[in-house]
Structures are given as C-alpha cells and as structure tokens.
Amino acid sequence: MEFCLIGAGFIGPVHAANIAVHPSARLRCVVDLNREAAERIATKYGAQVAPSLEAALADAAVDAVVICTPPRSHAAIIEASARAGKAIFCEKPIDLDLAKVDACGETLRRTGVPFFVGFNRRFDPTHQAMHVAIGKGEIGRPEMIVVSSRDPEISPPDYVKAMPYGIFYDTMIHDFDMIRWLTGHEPVDVYARTAVMLDEKTNPVRDPDTAMVVLTMADGALIHVNSSFRAVYGYDQRIEAFGEKGMLVSRNQQPTGLERYGAEGIRQDPLHYFFIQRYAAAYASELDHFIQGVAARAPLAIGFDDGRRALAIAYAAMESAKSGRPISLDA
Amino acid sequence: MEFCLIGAGFIGPVHAANIAVHPSARLRCVVDLNREAAERIATKYGAQVAPSLEAALADAAVDAVVICTPPRSHAAIIEASARAGKAIFCEKPIDLDLAKVDACGETLRRTGVPFFVGFNRRFDPTHQAMHVAIGKGEIGRPEMIVVSSRDPEISPPDYVKAMPYGIFYDTMIHDFDMIRWLTGHEPVDVYARTAVMLDEKTNPVRDPDTAMVVLTMADGALIHVNSSFRAVYGYDQRIEAFGEKGMLVSRNQQPTGLERYGAEGIRQDPLHYFFIQRYAAAYASELDHFIQGVAARAPLAIGFDDGRRALAIAYAAMESAKSGRPISLDA
Amino acid sequence: MEFCLIGAGFIGPVHAANIAVHPSARLRCVVDLNREAAERIATKYGAQVAPSLEAALADAAVDAVVICTPPRSHAAIIEASARAGKAIFCEKPIDLDLAKVDACGETLRRTGVPFFVGFNRRFDPTHQAMHVAIGKGEIGRPEMIVVSSRDPEISPPDYVKAMPYGIFYDTMIHDFDMIRWLTGHEPVDVYARTAVMLDEKTNPVRDPDTAMVVLTMADGALIHVNSSFRAVYGYDQRIEAFGEKGMLVSRNQQPTGLERYGAEGIRQDPLHYFFIQRYAAAYASELDHFIQGVAARAPLAIGFDDGRRALAIAYAAMESAKSGRPISLDA
Amino acid sequence: MEFCLIGAGFIGPVHAANIAVHPSARLRCVVDLNREAAERIATKYGAQVAPSLEAALADAAVDAVVICTPPRSHAAIIEASARAGKAIFCEKPIDLDLAKVDACGETLRRTGVPFFVGFNRRFDPTHQAMHVAIGKGEIGRPEMIVVSSRDPEISPPDYVKAMPYGIFYDTMIHDFDMIRWLTGHEPVDVYARTAVMLDEKTNPVRDPDTAMVVLTMADGALIHVNSSFRAVYGYDQRIEAFGEKGMLVSRNQQPTGLERYGAEGIRQDPLHYFFIQRYAAAYASELDHFIQGVAARAPLAIGFDDGRRALAIAYAAMESAKSGRPISLDA
C-alpha cells in the first residue's frame, strides 16, 4: 500500500516512521505547505515531496492518505481524497465544524472509500485489555468510568488560538471516544466546567487549560473525565471502569521500571513524557489495522460515525462550559 | 475524662473501645433505647447503663458525650448535652435539618461547650500527610481534586429510608469536608448526578446508590467526587490532589502486604472491607485529639461551622441531583 | 496475669506498653540495674520498681516474666524464673552460649513452666498470611526462599562488642526461625560470607555489618538470607517463597500510602524506620498469644526447641563465615 | 551492513527480524543444518539460504555474521568467521570448553575482527538505567546485589543433555555478566548449591533445575543469584543493588498495566512469559549497538574477555555445586 502523508508537522513524522517499517506499506509522497518539513520526512524515508495536494491525489500509485494537517483543513482534504478514491486515515477530529463534517460524511458515503479516524488510544495494549475484560463481563455492566487525561504542556499559542476549547476538541475528544467504545453506549447529557490555571506567559490565549466533565450515558452509567495542560510528572493517562463485579484500572506507564530507595523515600520514573512515547505501540498498531483492514476490504474499527459523535460530545461540553448548564445530546 | 456514650449501635462500639484503652479516658455510662446493645458495651468496659439520656446528662461525673445515634436525633441531643455543660463529640452529620442545625449552633455558641464533629478521615495518617504536603506547597495551589469514596455495601433498608439521599448526607459528606480541609476554600457551586444501580432486593428503597459530583471552589479549583454502595473489592478510599507542581495521591490500604504470583497473574488482598478496618487508626486519633483538646481548652480541629458547611454542600448536591442543574452555594 | 518486666532498655518499653493496654494483663513490677530506666517505665504504667531480681521472683503475685536483658544474661534469669515457677516470655536469643542454653532447657523441662521465645516476626499479619498460604499448598512445597533482613543502623559499640557476629545472633536469628516455620524443615548445612562495609566511625568494633547466607534444607529446598546494618531507606523486611505453583511475597511496609508525583518522578515514603514501627502489631499479637496460651495451659507457638535451633544455625553461620566453608548442621 | 545468520532455531528468528527492520542492515543469507528452518527465515526477509557455512563465509558481500547455533559449535564458527574477516555477533556462551574459547581468543586477537557477545540484558532500558545510576554514585559503591533469574520452563531434553549444568552456562551466565558490569569488579570466589525439583517427566535428564549462588567480589561486595526452570508466573528477572546511600531495584515487567479489582483481591497480569517478550527492546538495541559500533570502528560494549570471564564463573559455579565447597576464581 502506497501512502501519501498530508501534513508533516506534529504527529506526521510518527505515522511516516510507522509506514516505513510496516512490511506491507511504503511512503510514496509527502505534502505540506512547509516544504522544508515535507522534505525532511521525504528524504528520511526515500519518498517524494508532492508539489501540491492536487498533484498527490492525482497520482494513481497513491492508495491511501494519512491526514495530519490542522483540524480546520480536514474536511476539505477528506472530500478531495474521497473523490480521488483514496483510502483515508484521518487524525482526530474529523474537523471542527459540524456542518462541514456532515457534508464530508455525505461524500464518504457516496464514494465508499475506506475511512478511519485515528483515535489511537483504542489500540493501546492496556486499554485494549480493559475493553476485552469488559466485553467478557468481568465487572458486569460499567456503572461508573473515571478518566484522567492530562497533558504535560499546552500547545503553542497559534495552535491554541486556532482551536478554542481545544481541551475538549483536541484532548478529551479521545476520552469521549474511549467512553463510547468501552461502554457501548451513547451519552445523553454532558456537564463541563473549565478553568484557566496557567499564567499569562504559558497560556497567553487564556483558553481553558483545566477541565472537568460529567457525562450521563443512555443506560444511566455515570462518567467523569478530567484534564489539564500541565501535568509536570508526565502524560497522565488513566481509566477506571467500575461495575457490579469489580473495577478495572488501566494504569499509567513509565519509561523504565527502576525503583530508587533512599533516605528521602522510594522514587520511580515520572510517567512517559507525552503521547509520542506513551502511545508508540498504539500508533503502530492502528496503522497496521488500517492497512490490513483496507487490504481485506474489512470494516475499520473507527469510522466516520465514531468521529462525528466524539466531536458532537466535545461541542456539547464546550456549550456546557460556556453556559454553566448541562447540555443534552441527541441519541 | 469520663464519657457517656449515646448510641450503642453502628460506630458506638468503636468509640467505646477507643475510650477504654485511652490513658486519660474512662467510659462511665452508655445510653441506648436498645437496652441490650447498651448493656453489651457497658459490661465489656466496666461502665453503667444509664436509665435515660436525662439521667446521664444529670450525672455530674460525666465530662463528655459521644453522640452516635441516628442523624435525625442529633440536634436534640446536642442541645441537651450543651445545656448540661458537657463537652460534645458528635458523629457526622450534625443533623439532617439545616434549621435544627442552626438552632443547635445558637445553643453551642451560648453555652460555649467544646464541640467536635467526627469527620474521622481528617485523622487518617495518609490523608494527613497529604494535608501537610499541600500546606507546604509541594504541589502549589490545588487545581483539581479527584475523590473515590465507595462503600462495599448499602445500609439496611430502614436506615436508607430514614435518610434519603444518604449517598450525599452520610457518605460524601466526609468528602465534602475533606475538600474544604485540603483546599482551604469553600465551593461556590455543585453539580450532581445519581443512579440506582443495585437491584430491587439489595436496594428495595430505590434511593440513589451511585453518584458523581463536580464542585467549583471559590478560587476556581475543580473537584470531582464519585461514590457507590457496592464496591465488591472493599472500601475504596482514594484522594488525588493535582496542582502546578505535581500530584499527591492518598492510595488505598489493604489488610496485608502479601503478593501471590501464579499462572493467572499477581494477586494482592482486596482492600480493607469497610470504614471500621480502614480508619481504625483515624478513630483512635480523633478521640485522642478531642480528649487532649478539651483538657487543654484548645480549639478543636473540626467545629460546628465545619459540620454545618459540609451539610449544606450535601443539601445542594441533593438539590442538583433532583433538578438536574448545578446549584450555587452561599459564601 | 501480673507481669514482671526484667530489663527496661531496648525492647522493654514496647512490652510494657503492650502489657498496659492488654485487657487481661497488668505490669506489676520492673527490674533493671539501671534504676532510672526501671522507674521511668514503672511510673508510666503504675508499676513498682523491684529492688532485685530475687525480690521480684519471690513475689507470689507475679505470674509471668518478660526477659529483655542483654542476651548473655538470659540463661541465668530463665533458670531462676523457672525455679520460681513463673511463666517465661524471653526475648531472642535464649542465650549466646549453647551449653548454658542446654542447661536452661533441662531446667525448663524439669519445672514445666510455660516458655516462649519472642520471635515476633511470626506474628506479623503479612508474614502470617504467607504461612497460611504455604500451609494451604498455594505454591506447593517451597523450593527457594529469599529473605532480605536489613537494619537502618548498627547497634551501639558496647552492644556490638558484647555479641560478636551479632548479624547472625541478633538479626538473622529471626530469619533462621522464620525459615524453619515457613518450610516446616530443618537446614542441613549453611554457608555464610560477611563483610565490614561501614566506616571506622560508624562501626568501630569492626564486627561484620553485612552478610549473605545460603542454607540447604533437609528436603533440598534452597534458602538465601541477606543482611546489612545500614539500609538508609528504612527497615527492609521482605520474604519471598517460591514453589511449583508460584511465589508468595511478603513485601515491605511504609508509614503512609502517600504518593508524590513531580517532575523528578513518583515518590513514596521510605520504609518504616525500624522494628518498633514495623512490627508494632506483631509485638502486641505475640504478647496476646502468650497471655492467652498460658491462661489456657495451651502449648505456645514458639518454644525452647525453636529458640535453641535458631541459635544453632546462627552459630553454624558464624563458623562458616570464619572458616570460609559450608558447615553441616545436625538433624 | 549485510548479515549472514548462522543458526535458524531458538533466538535466530529474533535477530533476523531485528536485522530486517534496521535501517542500516540487511539479511543476506541464512545457514542451518535444518534447511527448512533456514528457508522459513530466508523467505520471510528476502534472503538466500546459503548452501554451507563455508559458502556463506566466502561471500564477500557478507559483512557480519550472527551466530545462534548450539553452544558447542560456537568456537569453530567464530574461528572460521574471523579468518574470513567477518564482524562477529555471537550468542552467549562463547563456547562450553574453556580451552577452545582461549584458542578462539587467540584467533580473534590475530585477525582483529569486531567481536560481540550477545549478553542482551545489558541493553534492557531498566537494567541500563540501574547501570547509569550506579555510575553516578546514587547508591555509593554496591555492597550487595541480589538477582532473581527464573525461567518459566526447562529446555527440551536434548538441549539439556547437550549442556550439563545449563542453569549456570545458559541462564546464570547472563547474571554473572551483569554483576561484573554493574559492580565493575571481578568475583574472587563462588559458592553454589543446586537441586532437582522438577519431576521425572518434566526434567528426565535430572540436570539441576534450581540453583542458588553466592559470589564474593574483589572489593568485598556480596552477590546472590537464584534461578529456577519453572516460574509459573512468567519470566522473573529482578536485580537489586544495595549500597551506602540506598538501593536500586530493576523490577519485573508485564505485558499490560491492567489491574482487576474483585472480591477475591486485586489482580495484575503475570510477568512477560519469557525472554523473547521481556527483552524484545534489548535484542533490537544490542543489534543496533553492534551495527553502529562496527560501522564506526568503535570498541563494542561486550567483548571476548567479557564472554570468557562470565564462562569461567559458570564453570566455577558448577565445580562448587559438584564439590559442595566454594571455588576460588583467578583475578
């Protein structure tokens, strides 16, 4: 499968590296407005720099695209890629504008190209083991889920400015997806509170950097998610699912298992610094799923509807945070 | 210090045992409508069964009372004890009726007797270490606090019937107190959702047995508390406090530190079964604080105002759960 | 049961406090050459200072003695106490001289007084849970046992001088007893290596402060014990038992369960500082066992033979360390 | 760098896969008496099956060999490869016969080809973090080291028959190397005890399947290693290093971080099943070290002398186990 990487920044290099070592994939070309970034990746993996998105999509040898550009550009790129008949791996969120997202969905349905949303966390081995355990009924029906989803740093001001309430659209959107996946249910309402805790220098845009959410699911289960953009001890990624028969905990991960015993106590490593370290295996695994699924014409694990619903929850969370009231979600 | 134990059920025997082994205390008498229960304790510790509350309070040798009766009776007993000039150790909540509680407060102020509310968790060594660490600024100002407060079983139907929304009044009231204590701030609003997850047989009253709460504090800090009445793995008592400089976690406790490695994995003990095991040290420690504080005429750590405020939060949580909207709290 | 405490130093105050709070015991008198130390304890618990050991033993009201004097004095005191018909609770070791110990044994057999050796670790809840699990066959027959037995500090020079190779006689003797108890077998040989790792100032006597031992048990099981007198992170007390069906680990204990997450990692408390903190429950529990056993005329859990055998292993370990060769033990 | 893989069984496929994904390496050919095994690997990675070792070594395009054949064949292959001027990556042990090993050493010195012994554990991230911490003086000089090195199963009877006392030559040889690496010192004597604990069916050869060793290092440090061939809970790989300033622990690793809380306790995954899972990262990392080191003509981390010394310790351990006495090692 020959890939075109669209977007060479942020997570782009991670996908490029995974494509490079995958036995059934090859990175054919890279597109980015920042030509230097595109060239850096292309050179490393023996790919070309496509002169434009149009040129890349016109290349019949390209089987699939990986979309890693800023969220506001996603819908247009998805539409163009779908019309060009490419299989699409799109980073979350599908887009920020629900109307554009719905138009996308129309095009995807019409063209029938394979479409996958990169909610990588579903492919983490520990989260997956939790999903399997819930599926086996180990705790009975999940009655409460508590998620800690904290980043070690805030994004750069331009990125923050481009996506207000990014704490819901960019960060918790993963957790909203995880909750749908783990419970098998949709939320019926959401209540969210936010705060700006970082100082002016670190968060000059003053967009929320701290948030707590409570969701009620269609079956009555209660969900809590909390998030912050300054976990100094690393990328804090925990999920606990509680039910009639017990609790499952997906605990944090660390770079090494070294324990240091001294007069001042017992010390372990801080957590993995951020998503690239923490979810390295998940990124490789979701790409492999995409490649194998597209090749086998099998349904992909995370489709358009999943991406659209997670986005709708993020939207409702923002509305709740702005209004101070819980917001209902359509079924 | 000579004690009268008022209420021989539930937590009464715990306080009686702690009085018995305390070097400066003696259990003088026990009062309970259930004479058999009173006699069991009295016999064990060489105390008398008082014929009535009035008789007990008229006994000049009684220096202090420990009130362990059902919550709805607290206000009247507090008033009578205060008028009799006794130092008062009262189990939480002060009472269930805020008007009666305020009347109590008036009497306490007038009589000036020492008054202590038994929020025992403040005396747990690990929670205390967290309080000290926050006080030293180890994590900076707390920005988020997450509390898991789950019981292994629901109270008997009569008890549940007598205290609707006991999940707030009886259980989370501890956590509401802890949050005020740990942050040094008051909440400005509270949002609560509840569910009935237990079956008809286990929870015939159909009072909420599952709940999630989000509180916003006066300084903007966000707080989450969750609770259930059927944690099959034991009494789940965790607090995490997150701030600019890191996170503090008061983790769960187990009866032994034995680890069992087998083909099916690594197994540890379930958690302590319930509060009597988990907070054994805290119960002894709060009594010691009371005895020493009263003797030294020093201010007690948890006074009327603390008890009243925790109750007001529980009341607001119930209002929120009933109305589906966040409820504001007065400063 | 009325007790005479013989020896007011070291562990004496621990036993005195446990006697004081035990419902069926009373501290009647204290004997010590250091009259001030004896008076401190006697005053605290309302006991008398006995003018001499002879006077104490002549007191018909004394039912039992607790012997906490330096080890070299034990045999004589045991003999005198036995002849006086007192029940005897003796700190380990029975004595340092095997010939004197055997003479003691003769007297104990002749007089038939209850005799208990204070190997307190057998009464630790976690070690006990391991003993129970082995007894139930959870790991099958123990094939290997690994014990870490490390103190945070070395004893004062006078104490060290009085008991050469105290690392075997005073410290590992506990582990030798534990191994017999956990496996239900006797060792057939022992190999020991020692080192002097502390500097001249901390260990002026230059007696071994570091040691490793391998024991072979009668059934072929292999045992390792290691010890040091300077574990700066606290009292390191771990046992692991390995067998056909798995492994049991009695892990270390800490004063609190607080975890501190910061940029430099995750930090927990150091271990309990030393035996008084770590084995507080075990000391209370072994005394209760003694009191109840003597009252019921039931056999005590740890008798003369247990004390004698642990001592013989310590002796062989010293011989091995001196000679550099493994030493056989009689069956 | 073009590789010839010599030996397609056991660990051969692991090295083949790591060569295949390494950006600077290519698997050119595979040699094995078992042609089917060789073909399986060759086909998977687009390599050839070499008709013979001689043919492979005569191929000028082959830059390096990876030797994964049974230990007794190593010396001859090393000599032939060295004479052919190939860089050599040799699985441990160098060989089983010290005389042959010394002859090898002579050839290696004469030919000057790069030579690396695959003590993969040195490249495990957690063990490496321990090495770095010791190097920085975090615990001062190591005074005691305790190693648990337990396999989940015994090798097939033919393999066991071919390497008597394989528990020292095949398993603990890793630990002997680790100890030299971690302490920076050589052992001066070794004491070993073994046992046959498995039943006739599982261990028909009756070669030792259980062992304990104590080593004394040149600087007086004491070392303990224990091993078994039936850890039912997985591959038990722990190291603890104790010194003046504290202790470092390289703890066990598990496939996932899922915790399951139920009425029967808290359960985690068993350990990684065996070395292929546990040391996956270490195998990739040691190969990368070899490739980069050879390319840069830099000294390799683990050379002939390291392999020879670890073997000599294994030999002495066997002698001790057979004789029941400690065995001295030359400096």
JSON list of N, CA and C in Angstrom, two decimals, chain B residues 25-50:
[
{"chain": "B", "resi": 25, "resn": "ALA", "atom": "N", "xyz": [-8.92, 8.53, 79.61]},
{"chain": "B", "resi": 25, "resn": "ALA", "atom": "CA", "xyz": [-10.38, 8.50, 79.46]},
{"chain": "B", "resi": 25, "resn": "ALA", "atom": "C", "xyz": [-10.96, 7.26, 80.13]},
{"chain": "B", "resi": 26, "resn": "ARG", "atom": "N", "xyz": [-12.25, 7.35, 80.45]},
{"chain": "B", "resi": 26, "resn": "ARG", "atom": "CA", "xyz": [-12.96, 6.22, 81.01]},
{"chain": "B", "resi": 26, "resn": "ARG", "atom": "C", "xyz": [-14.40, 6.27, 80.52]},
{"chain": "B", "resi": 27, "resn": "LEU", "atom": "N", "xyz": [-14.91, 5.11, 80.16]},
{"chain": "B", "resi": 27, "resn": "LEU", "atom": "CA", "xyz": [-16.32, 5.06, 79.74]},
{"chain": "B", "resi": 27, "resn": "LEU", "atom": "C", "xyz": [-17.15, 4.90, 81.01]},
{"chain": "B", "resi": 28, "resn": "ARG", "atom": "N", "xyz": [-17.92, 5.95, 81.32]},
{"chain": "B", "resi": 28, "resn": "ARG", "atom": "CA", "xyz": [-18.71, 5.90, 82.56]},
{"chain": "B", "resi": 28, "resn": "ARG", "atom": "C", "xyz": [-20.08, 5.27, 82.33]},
{"chain": "B", "resi": 29, "resn": "CYS", "atom": "N", "xyz": [-20.72, 5.64, 81.25]},
{"chain": "B", "resi": 29, "resn": "CYS", "atom": "CA", "xyz": [-22.05, 5.09, 81.02]},
{"chain": "B", "resi": 29, "resn": "CYS", "atom": "C", "xyz": [-22.42, 5.04, 79.55]},
{"chain": "B", "resi": 30, "resn": "VAL", "atom": "N", "xyz": [-23.45, 4.25, 79.27]},
{"chain": "B", "resi": 30, "resn": "VAL", "atom": "CA", "xyz": [-23.94, 4.07, 77.91]},
{"chain": "B", "resi": 30, "resn": "VAL", "atom": "C", "xyz": [-25.45, 4.26, 77.92]},
{"chain": "B", "resi": 31, "resn": "VAL", "atom": "N", "xyz": [-25.95, 4.99, 76.92]},
{"chain": "B", "resi": 31, "resn": "VAL", "atom": "CA", "xyz": [-27.40, 5.18, 76.79]},
{"chain": "B", "resi": 31, "resn": "VAL", "atom": "C", "xyz": [-27.82, 4.66, 75.42]},
{"chain": "B", "resi": 32, "resn": "ASP", "atom": "N", "xyz": [-28.88, 3.87, 75.38]},
{"chain": "B", "resi": 32, "resn": "ASP", "atom": "CA", "xyz": [-29.45, 3.46, 74.10]},
{"chain": "B", "resi": 32, "resn": "ASP", "atom": "C", "xyz": [-30.87, 2.96, 74.35]},
{"chain": "B", "resi": 33, "resn": "LEU", "atom": "N", "xyz": [-31.77, 3.27, 73.41]},
{"chain": "B", "resi": 33, "resn": "LEU", "atom": "CA", "xyz": [-33.14, 2.76, 73.52]},
{"chain": "B", "resi": 33, "resn": "LEU", "atom": "C", "xyz": [-33.09, 1.24, 73.52]},
{"chain": "B", "resi": 34, "resn": "ASN", "atom": "N", "xyz": [-32.14, 0.69, 72.76]},
{"chain": "B", "resi": 34, "resn": "ASN", "atom": "CA", "xyz": [-31.92, -0.75, 72.73]},
{"chain": "B", "resi": 34, "resn": "ASN", "atom": "C", "xyz": [-31.05, -1.11, 73.93]},
{"chain": "B", "resi": 35, "resn": "ARG", "atom": "N", "xyz": [-31.72, -1.52, 75.02]},
{"chain": "B", "resi": 35, "resn": "ARG", "atom": "CA", "xyz": [-31.00, -1.71, 76.28]},
{"chain": "B", "resi": 35, "resn": "ARG", "atom": "C", "xyz": [-29.97, -2.82, 76.19]},
{"chain": "B", "resi": 36, "resn": "GLU", "atom": "N", "xyz": [-30.26, -3.81, 75.39]},
{"chain": "B", "resi": 36, "resn": "GLU", "atom": "CA", "xyz": [-29.35, -4.95, 75.25]},
{"chain": "B", "resi": 36, "resn": "GLU", "atom": "C", "xyz": [-28.01, -4.50, 74.66]},
{"chain": "B", "resi": 37, "resn": "ALA", "atom": "N", "xyz": [-28.11, -3.67, 73.62]},
{"chain": "B", "resi": 37, "resn": "ALA", "atom": "CA", "xyz": [-26.89, -3.16, 72.98]},
{"chain": "B", "resi": 37, "resn": "ALA", "atom": "C", "xyz": [-26.08, -2.33, 73.97]},
{"chain": "B", "resi": 38, "resn": "ALA", "atom": "N", "xyz": [-26.79, -1.51, 74.74]},
{"chain": "B", "resi": 38, "resn": "ALA", "atom": "CA", "xyz": [-26.12, -0.67, 75.75]},
{"chain": "B", "resi": 38, "resn": "ALA", "atom": "C", "xyz": [-25.43, -1.54, 76.79]},
{"chain": "B", "resi": 39, "resn": "GLU", "atom": "N", "xyz": [-26.12, -2.60, 77.18]},
{"chain": "B", "resi": 39, "resn": "GLU", "atom": "CA", "xyz": [-25.55, -3.46, 78.21]},
{"chain": "B", "resi": 39, "resn": "GLU", "atom": "C", "xyz": [-24.31, -4.21, 77.73]},
{"chain": "B", "resi": 40, "resn": "ARG", "atom": "N", "xyz": [-24.35, -4.63, 76.46]},
{"chain": "B", "resi": 40, "resn": "ARG", "atom": "CA", "xyz": [-23.21, -5.35, 75.91]},
{"chain": "B", "resi": 40, "resn": "ARG", "atom": "C", "xyz": [-21.94, -4.52, 76.02]},
{"chain": "B", "resi": 41, "resn": "ILE", "atom": "N", "xyz": [-22.06, -3.25, 75.63]},
{"chain": "B", "resi": 41, "resn": "ILE", "atom": "CA", "xyz": [-20.88, -2.38, 75.70]},
{"chain": "B", "resi": 41, "resn": "ILE", "atom": "C", "xyz": [-20.52, -2.07, 77.15]},
{"chain": "B", "resi": 42, "resn": "ALA", "atom": "N", "xyz": [-21.52, -1.75, 77.95]},
{"chain": "B", "resi": 42, "resn": "ALA", "atom": "CA", "xyz": [-21.27, -1.38, 79.35]},
{"chain": "B", "resi": 42, "resn": "ALA", "atom": "C", "xyz": [-20.53, -2.50, 80.07]},
{"chain": "B", "resi": 43, "resn": "THR", "atom": "N", "xyz": [-21.00, -3.72, 79.87]},
{"chain": "B", "resi": 43, "resn": "THR", "atom": "CA", "xyz": [-20.39, -4.87, 80.54]},
{"chain": "B", "resi": 43, "resn": "THR", "atom": "C", "xyz": [-18.94, -5.05, 80.11]},
{"chain": "B", "resi": 44, "resn": "LYS", "atom": "N", "xyz": [-18.73, -4.93, 78.84]},
{"chain": "B", "resi": 44, "resn": "LYS", "atom": "CA", "xyz": [-17.38, -5.15, 78.29]},
{"chain": "B", "resi": 44, "resn": "LYS", "atom": "C", "xyz": [-16.36, -4.19, 78.88]},
{"chain": "B", "resi": 45, "resn": "TYR", "atom": "N", "xyz": [-16.78, -2.93, 79.12]},
{"chain": "B", "resi": 45, "resn": "TYR", "atom": "CA", "xyz": [-15.80, -1.92, 79.54]},
{"chain": "B", "resi": 45, "resn": "TYR", "atom": "C", "xyz": [-16.03, -1.44, 80.98]},
{"chain": "B", "resi": 46, "resn": "GLY", "atom": "N", "xyz": [-16.81, -2.19, 81.74]},
{"chain": "B", "resi": 46, "resn": "GLY", "atom": "CA", "xyz": [-16.99, -1.82, 83.15]},
{"chain": "B", "resi": 46, "resn": "GLY", "atom": "C", "xyz": [-17.73, -0.51, 83.33]},
{"chain": "B", "resi": 47, "resn": "ALA", "atom": "N", "xyz": [-18.67, -0.20, 82.44]},
{"chain": "B", "resi": 47, "resn": "ALA", "atom": "CA", "xyz": [-19.45, 1.04, 82.55]},
{"chain": "B", "resi": 47, "resn": "ALA", "atom": "C", "xyz": [-20.87, 0.71, 83.01]},
{"chain": "B", "resi": 48, "resn": "GLN", "atom": "N", "xyz": [-21.64, 1.73, 83.30]},
{"chain": "B", "resi": 48, "resn": "GLN", "atom": "CA", "xyz": [-23.05, 1.53, 83.68]},
{"chain": "B", "resi": 48, "resn": "GLN", "atom": "C", "xyz": [-23.94, 1.77, 82.47]},
{"chain": "B", "resi": 49, "resn": "VAL", "atom": "N", "xyz": [-25.14, 1.20, 82.53]},
{"chain": "B", "resi": 49, "resn": "VAL", "atom": "CA", "xyz": [-26.16, 1.58, 81.57]},
{"chain": "B", "resi": 49, "resn": "VAL", "atom": "C", "xyz": [-26.98, 2.68, 82.22]},
{"chain": "B", "resi": 50, "resn": "ALA", "atom": "N", "xyz": [-26.98, 3.85, 81.59]},
{"chain": "B", "resi": 50, "resn": "ALA", "atom": "CA", "xyz": [-27.77, 4.96, 82.15]},
{"chain": "B", "resi": 50, "resn": "ALA", "atom": "C", "xyz": [-29.24, 4.72, 81.84]}
]
